[in-house]
mmCIF file with all atom_site columns, C-alpha atoms in Angstrom:
data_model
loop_
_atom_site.group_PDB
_atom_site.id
_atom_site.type_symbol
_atom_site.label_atom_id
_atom_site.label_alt_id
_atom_site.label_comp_id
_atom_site.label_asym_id
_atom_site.label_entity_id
_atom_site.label_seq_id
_atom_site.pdbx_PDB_ins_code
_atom_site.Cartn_x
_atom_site.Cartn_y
_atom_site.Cartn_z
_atom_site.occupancy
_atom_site.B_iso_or_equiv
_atom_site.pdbx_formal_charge
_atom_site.auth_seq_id
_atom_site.auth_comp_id
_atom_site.auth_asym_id
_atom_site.auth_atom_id
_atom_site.pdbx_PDB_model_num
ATOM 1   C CA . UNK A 1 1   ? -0.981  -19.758 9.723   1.00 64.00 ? 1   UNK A CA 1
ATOM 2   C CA . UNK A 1 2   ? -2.823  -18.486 6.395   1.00 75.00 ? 2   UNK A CA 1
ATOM 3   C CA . UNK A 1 3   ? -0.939  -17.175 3.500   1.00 83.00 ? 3   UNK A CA 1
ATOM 4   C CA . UNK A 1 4   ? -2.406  -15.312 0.725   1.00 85.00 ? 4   UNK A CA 1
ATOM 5   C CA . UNK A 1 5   ? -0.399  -14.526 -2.551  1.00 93.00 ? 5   UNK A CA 1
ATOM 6   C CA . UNK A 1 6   ? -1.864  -12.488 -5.820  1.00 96.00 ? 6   UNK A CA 1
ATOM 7   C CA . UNK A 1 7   ? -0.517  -10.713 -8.457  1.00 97.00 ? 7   UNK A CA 1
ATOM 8   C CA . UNK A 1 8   ? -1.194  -8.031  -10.870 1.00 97.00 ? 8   UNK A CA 1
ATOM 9   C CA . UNK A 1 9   ? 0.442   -6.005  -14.195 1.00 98.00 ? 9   UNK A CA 1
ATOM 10  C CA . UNK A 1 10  ? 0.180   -2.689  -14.501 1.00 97.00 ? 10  UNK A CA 1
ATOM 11  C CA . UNK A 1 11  ? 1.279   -1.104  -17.652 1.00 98.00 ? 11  UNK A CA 1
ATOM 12  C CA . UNK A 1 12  ? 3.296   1.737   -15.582 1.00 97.00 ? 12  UNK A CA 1
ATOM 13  C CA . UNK A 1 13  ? 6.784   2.114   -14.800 1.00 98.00 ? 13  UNK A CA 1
ATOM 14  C CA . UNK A 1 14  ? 7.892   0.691   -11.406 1.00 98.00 ? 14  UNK A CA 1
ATOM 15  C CA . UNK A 1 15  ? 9.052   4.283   -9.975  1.00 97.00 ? 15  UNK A CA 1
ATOM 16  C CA . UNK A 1 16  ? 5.732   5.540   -11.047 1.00 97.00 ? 16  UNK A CA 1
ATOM 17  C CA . UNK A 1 17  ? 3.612   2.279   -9.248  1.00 97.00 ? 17  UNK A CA 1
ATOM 18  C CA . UNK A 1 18  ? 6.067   2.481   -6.026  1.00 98.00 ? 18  UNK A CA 1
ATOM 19  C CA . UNK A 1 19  ? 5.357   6.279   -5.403  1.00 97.00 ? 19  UNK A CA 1
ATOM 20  C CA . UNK A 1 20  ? 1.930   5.998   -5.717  1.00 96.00 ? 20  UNK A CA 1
ATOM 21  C CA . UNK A 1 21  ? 1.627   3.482   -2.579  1.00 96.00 ? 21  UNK A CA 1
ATOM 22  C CA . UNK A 1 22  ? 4.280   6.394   -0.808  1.00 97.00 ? 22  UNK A CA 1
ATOM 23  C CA . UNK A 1 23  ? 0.792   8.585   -1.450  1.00 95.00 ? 23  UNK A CA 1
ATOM 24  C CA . UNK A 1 24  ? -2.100  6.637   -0.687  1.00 92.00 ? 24  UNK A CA 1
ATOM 25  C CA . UNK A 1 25  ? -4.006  9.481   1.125   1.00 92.00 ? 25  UNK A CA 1
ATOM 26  C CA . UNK A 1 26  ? -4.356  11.312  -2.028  1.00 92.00 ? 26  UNK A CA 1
ATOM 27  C CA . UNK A 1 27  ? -4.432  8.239   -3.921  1.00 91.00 ? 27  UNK A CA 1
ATOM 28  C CA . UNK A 1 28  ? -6.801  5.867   -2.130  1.00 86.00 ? 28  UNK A CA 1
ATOM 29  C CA . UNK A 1 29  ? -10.224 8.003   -2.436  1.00 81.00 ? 29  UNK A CA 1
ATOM 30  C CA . UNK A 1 30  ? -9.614  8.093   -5.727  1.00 82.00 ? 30  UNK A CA 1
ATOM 31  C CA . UNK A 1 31  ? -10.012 4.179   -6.677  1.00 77.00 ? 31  UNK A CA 1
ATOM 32  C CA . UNK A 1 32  ? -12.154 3.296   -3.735  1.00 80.00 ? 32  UNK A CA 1
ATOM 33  C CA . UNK A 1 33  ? -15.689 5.280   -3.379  1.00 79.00 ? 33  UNK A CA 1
ATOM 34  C CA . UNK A 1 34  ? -16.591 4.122   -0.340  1.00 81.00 ? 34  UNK A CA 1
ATOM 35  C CA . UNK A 1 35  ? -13.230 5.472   1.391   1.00 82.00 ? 35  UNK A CA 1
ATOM 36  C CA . UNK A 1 36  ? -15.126 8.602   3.074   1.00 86.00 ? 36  UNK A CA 1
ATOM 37  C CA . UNK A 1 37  ? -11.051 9.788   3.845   1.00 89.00 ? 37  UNK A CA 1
ATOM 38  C CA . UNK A 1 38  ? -7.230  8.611   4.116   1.00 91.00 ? 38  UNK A CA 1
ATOM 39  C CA . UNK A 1 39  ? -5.202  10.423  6.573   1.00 92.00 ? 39  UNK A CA 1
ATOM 40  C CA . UNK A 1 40  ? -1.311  9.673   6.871   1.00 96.00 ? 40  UNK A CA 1
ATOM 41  C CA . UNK A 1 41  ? 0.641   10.245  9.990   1.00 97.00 ? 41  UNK A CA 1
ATOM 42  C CA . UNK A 1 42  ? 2.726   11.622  10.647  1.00 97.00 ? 42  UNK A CA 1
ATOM 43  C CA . UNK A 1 43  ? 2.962   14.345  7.963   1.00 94.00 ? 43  UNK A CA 1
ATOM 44  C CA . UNK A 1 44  ? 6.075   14.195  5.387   1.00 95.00 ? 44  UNK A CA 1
ATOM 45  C CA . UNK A 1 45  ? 7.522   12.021  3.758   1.00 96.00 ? 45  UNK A CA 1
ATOM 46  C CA . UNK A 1 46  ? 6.162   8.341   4.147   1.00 97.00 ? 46  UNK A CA 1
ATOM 47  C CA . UNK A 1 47  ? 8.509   5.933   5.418   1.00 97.00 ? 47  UNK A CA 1
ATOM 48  C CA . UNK A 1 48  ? 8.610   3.076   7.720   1.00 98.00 ? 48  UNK A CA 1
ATOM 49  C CA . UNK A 1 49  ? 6.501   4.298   10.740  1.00 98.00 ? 49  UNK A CA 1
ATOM 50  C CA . UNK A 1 50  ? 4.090   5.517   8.479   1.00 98.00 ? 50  UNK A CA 1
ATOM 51  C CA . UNK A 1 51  ? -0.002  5.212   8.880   1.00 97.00 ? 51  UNK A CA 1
ATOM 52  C CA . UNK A 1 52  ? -2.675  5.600   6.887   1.00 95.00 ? 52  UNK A CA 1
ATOM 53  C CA . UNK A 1 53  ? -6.146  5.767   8.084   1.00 93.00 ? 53  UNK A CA 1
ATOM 54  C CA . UNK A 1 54  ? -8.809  4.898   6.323   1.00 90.00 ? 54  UNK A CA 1
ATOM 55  C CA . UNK A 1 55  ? -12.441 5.891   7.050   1.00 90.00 ? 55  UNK A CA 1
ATOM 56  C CA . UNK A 1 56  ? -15.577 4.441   5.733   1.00 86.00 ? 56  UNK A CA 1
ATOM 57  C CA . UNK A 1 57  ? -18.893 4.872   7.185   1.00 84.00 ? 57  UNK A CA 1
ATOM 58  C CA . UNK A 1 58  ? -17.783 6.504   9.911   1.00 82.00 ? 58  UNK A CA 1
ATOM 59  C CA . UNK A 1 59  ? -15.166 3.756   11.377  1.00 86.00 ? 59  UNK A CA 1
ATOM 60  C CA . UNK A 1 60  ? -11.013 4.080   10.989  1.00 88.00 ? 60  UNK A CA 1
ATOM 61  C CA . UNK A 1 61  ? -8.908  1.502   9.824   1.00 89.00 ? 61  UNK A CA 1
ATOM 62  C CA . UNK A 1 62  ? -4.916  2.008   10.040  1.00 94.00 ? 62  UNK A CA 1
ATOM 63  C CA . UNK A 1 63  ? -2.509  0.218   7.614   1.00 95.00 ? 63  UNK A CA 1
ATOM 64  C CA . UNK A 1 64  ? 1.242   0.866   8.904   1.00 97.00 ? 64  UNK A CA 1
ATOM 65  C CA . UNK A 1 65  ? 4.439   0.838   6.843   1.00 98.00 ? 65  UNK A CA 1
ATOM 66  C CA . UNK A 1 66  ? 6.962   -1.528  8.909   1.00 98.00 ? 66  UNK A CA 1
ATOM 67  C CA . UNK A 1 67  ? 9.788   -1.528  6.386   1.00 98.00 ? 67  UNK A CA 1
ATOM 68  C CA . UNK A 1 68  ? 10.270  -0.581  2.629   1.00 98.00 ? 68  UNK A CA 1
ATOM 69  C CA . UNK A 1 69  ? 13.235  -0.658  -0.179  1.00 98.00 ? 69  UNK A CA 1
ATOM 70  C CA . UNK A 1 70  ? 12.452  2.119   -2.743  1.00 97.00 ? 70  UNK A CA 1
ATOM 71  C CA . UNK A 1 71  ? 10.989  0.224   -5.912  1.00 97.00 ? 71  UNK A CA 1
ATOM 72  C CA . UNK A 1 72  ? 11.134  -2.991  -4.603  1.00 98.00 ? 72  UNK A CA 1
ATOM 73  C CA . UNK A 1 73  ? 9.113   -3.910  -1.769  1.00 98.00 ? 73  UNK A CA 1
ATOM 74  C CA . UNK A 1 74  ? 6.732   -2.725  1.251   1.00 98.00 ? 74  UNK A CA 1
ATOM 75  C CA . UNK A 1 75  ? 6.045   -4.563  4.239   1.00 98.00 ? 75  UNK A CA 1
ATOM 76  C CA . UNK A 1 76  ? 3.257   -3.373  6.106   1.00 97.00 ? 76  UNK A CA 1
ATOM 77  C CA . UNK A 1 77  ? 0.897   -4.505  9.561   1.00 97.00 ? 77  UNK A CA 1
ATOM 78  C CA . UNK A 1 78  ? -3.080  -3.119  8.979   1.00 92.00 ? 78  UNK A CA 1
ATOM 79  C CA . UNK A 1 79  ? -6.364  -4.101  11.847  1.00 89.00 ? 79  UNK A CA 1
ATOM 80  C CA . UNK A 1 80  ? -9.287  -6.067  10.793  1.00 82.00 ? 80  UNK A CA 1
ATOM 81  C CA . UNK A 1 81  ? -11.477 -6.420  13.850  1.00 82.00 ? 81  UNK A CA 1
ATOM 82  C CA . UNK A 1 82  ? -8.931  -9.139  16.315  1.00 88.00 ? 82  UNK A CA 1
ATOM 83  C CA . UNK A 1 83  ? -6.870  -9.866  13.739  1.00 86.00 ? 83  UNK A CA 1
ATOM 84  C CA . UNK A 1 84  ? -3.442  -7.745  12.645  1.00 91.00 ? 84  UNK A CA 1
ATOM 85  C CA . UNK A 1 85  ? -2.129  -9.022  8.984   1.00 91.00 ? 85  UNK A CA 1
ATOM 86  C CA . UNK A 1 86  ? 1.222   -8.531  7.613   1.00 95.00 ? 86  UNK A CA 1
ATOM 87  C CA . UNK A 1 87  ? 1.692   -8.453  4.158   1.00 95.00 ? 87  UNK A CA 1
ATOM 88  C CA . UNK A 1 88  ? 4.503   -7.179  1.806   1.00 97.00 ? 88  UNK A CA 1
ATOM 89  C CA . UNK A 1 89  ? 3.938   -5.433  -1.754  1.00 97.00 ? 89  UNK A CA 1
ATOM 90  C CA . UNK A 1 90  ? 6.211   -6.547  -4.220  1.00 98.00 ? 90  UNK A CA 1
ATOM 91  C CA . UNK A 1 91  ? 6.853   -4.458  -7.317  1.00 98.00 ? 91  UNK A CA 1
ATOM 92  C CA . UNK A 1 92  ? 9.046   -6.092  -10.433 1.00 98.00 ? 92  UNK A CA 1
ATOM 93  C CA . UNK A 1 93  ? 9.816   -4.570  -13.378 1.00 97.00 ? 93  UNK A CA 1
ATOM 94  C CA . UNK A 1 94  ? 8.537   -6.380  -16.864 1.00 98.00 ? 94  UNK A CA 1
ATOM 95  C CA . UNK A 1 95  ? 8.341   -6.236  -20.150 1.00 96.00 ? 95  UNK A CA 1
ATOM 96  C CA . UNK A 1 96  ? 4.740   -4.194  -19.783 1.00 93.00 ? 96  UNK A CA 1
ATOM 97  C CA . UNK A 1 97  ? 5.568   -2.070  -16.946 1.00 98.00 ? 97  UNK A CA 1
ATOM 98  C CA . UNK A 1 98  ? 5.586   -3.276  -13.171 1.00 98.00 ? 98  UNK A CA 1
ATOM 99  C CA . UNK A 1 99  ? 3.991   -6.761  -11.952 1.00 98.00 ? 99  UNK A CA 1
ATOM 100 C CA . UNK A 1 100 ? 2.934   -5.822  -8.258  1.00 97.00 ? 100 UNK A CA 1
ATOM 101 C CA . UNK A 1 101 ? 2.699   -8.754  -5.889  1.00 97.00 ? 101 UNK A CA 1
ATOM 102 C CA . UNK A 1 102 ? 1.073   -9.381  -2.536  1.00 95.00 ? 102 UNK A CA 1
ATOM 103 C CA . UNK A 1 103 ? 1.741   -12.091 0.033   1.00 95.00 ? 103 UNK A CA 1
#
């Protein structure tokens, strides 16, 4: 099995980095141009169970929330073509802000 690990710092606080994962359909077409739309199902608050959809060039790829701890982590499952990655989001607070991990 393949395992992939990266890391960035973002000079934000960690509450402020967190929530804006919980909102990635308004979020996501902002940062990504060729994201023609994000949907989230179902409607509310986002939680484990959660799905976004993301559209570009007319085909839909979901990315599902599996588990989270507020500020501290988010596991979720997404579909590229046959394969179905896992991954967890990390966020740690430093000195600068938040240091937000992905394996």
């Amino acid at each position: 099995m393949s395992h992939f690990e990266s890391s960035v710092d973002i000079r934000r606080p960690t509450d402020e980095v967190f929530r804006w994962f919980l909102d990635m359909d308004k979020n996501a077409p902002r940062i990504d141009p060729e994201a023609d739309e994000v949907r989230k199902e179902p409607p509310g608050e986002t939680k484990a169970g959660t799905t976004f959809y993301f559209k570009r060039g007319g085909r839909e790829g979901p990315v599902t929330y599996t588990d989270l701890d507020q500020n501290q982590w988010i596991d979720f499952v997404t579909k590229i073509g046959p394969m179905r990655p896992t991954a967890r989001l990390s966020f740690d607070e430093i000195e600068l802000g938040t240091r937000l991990s992905i394996r």
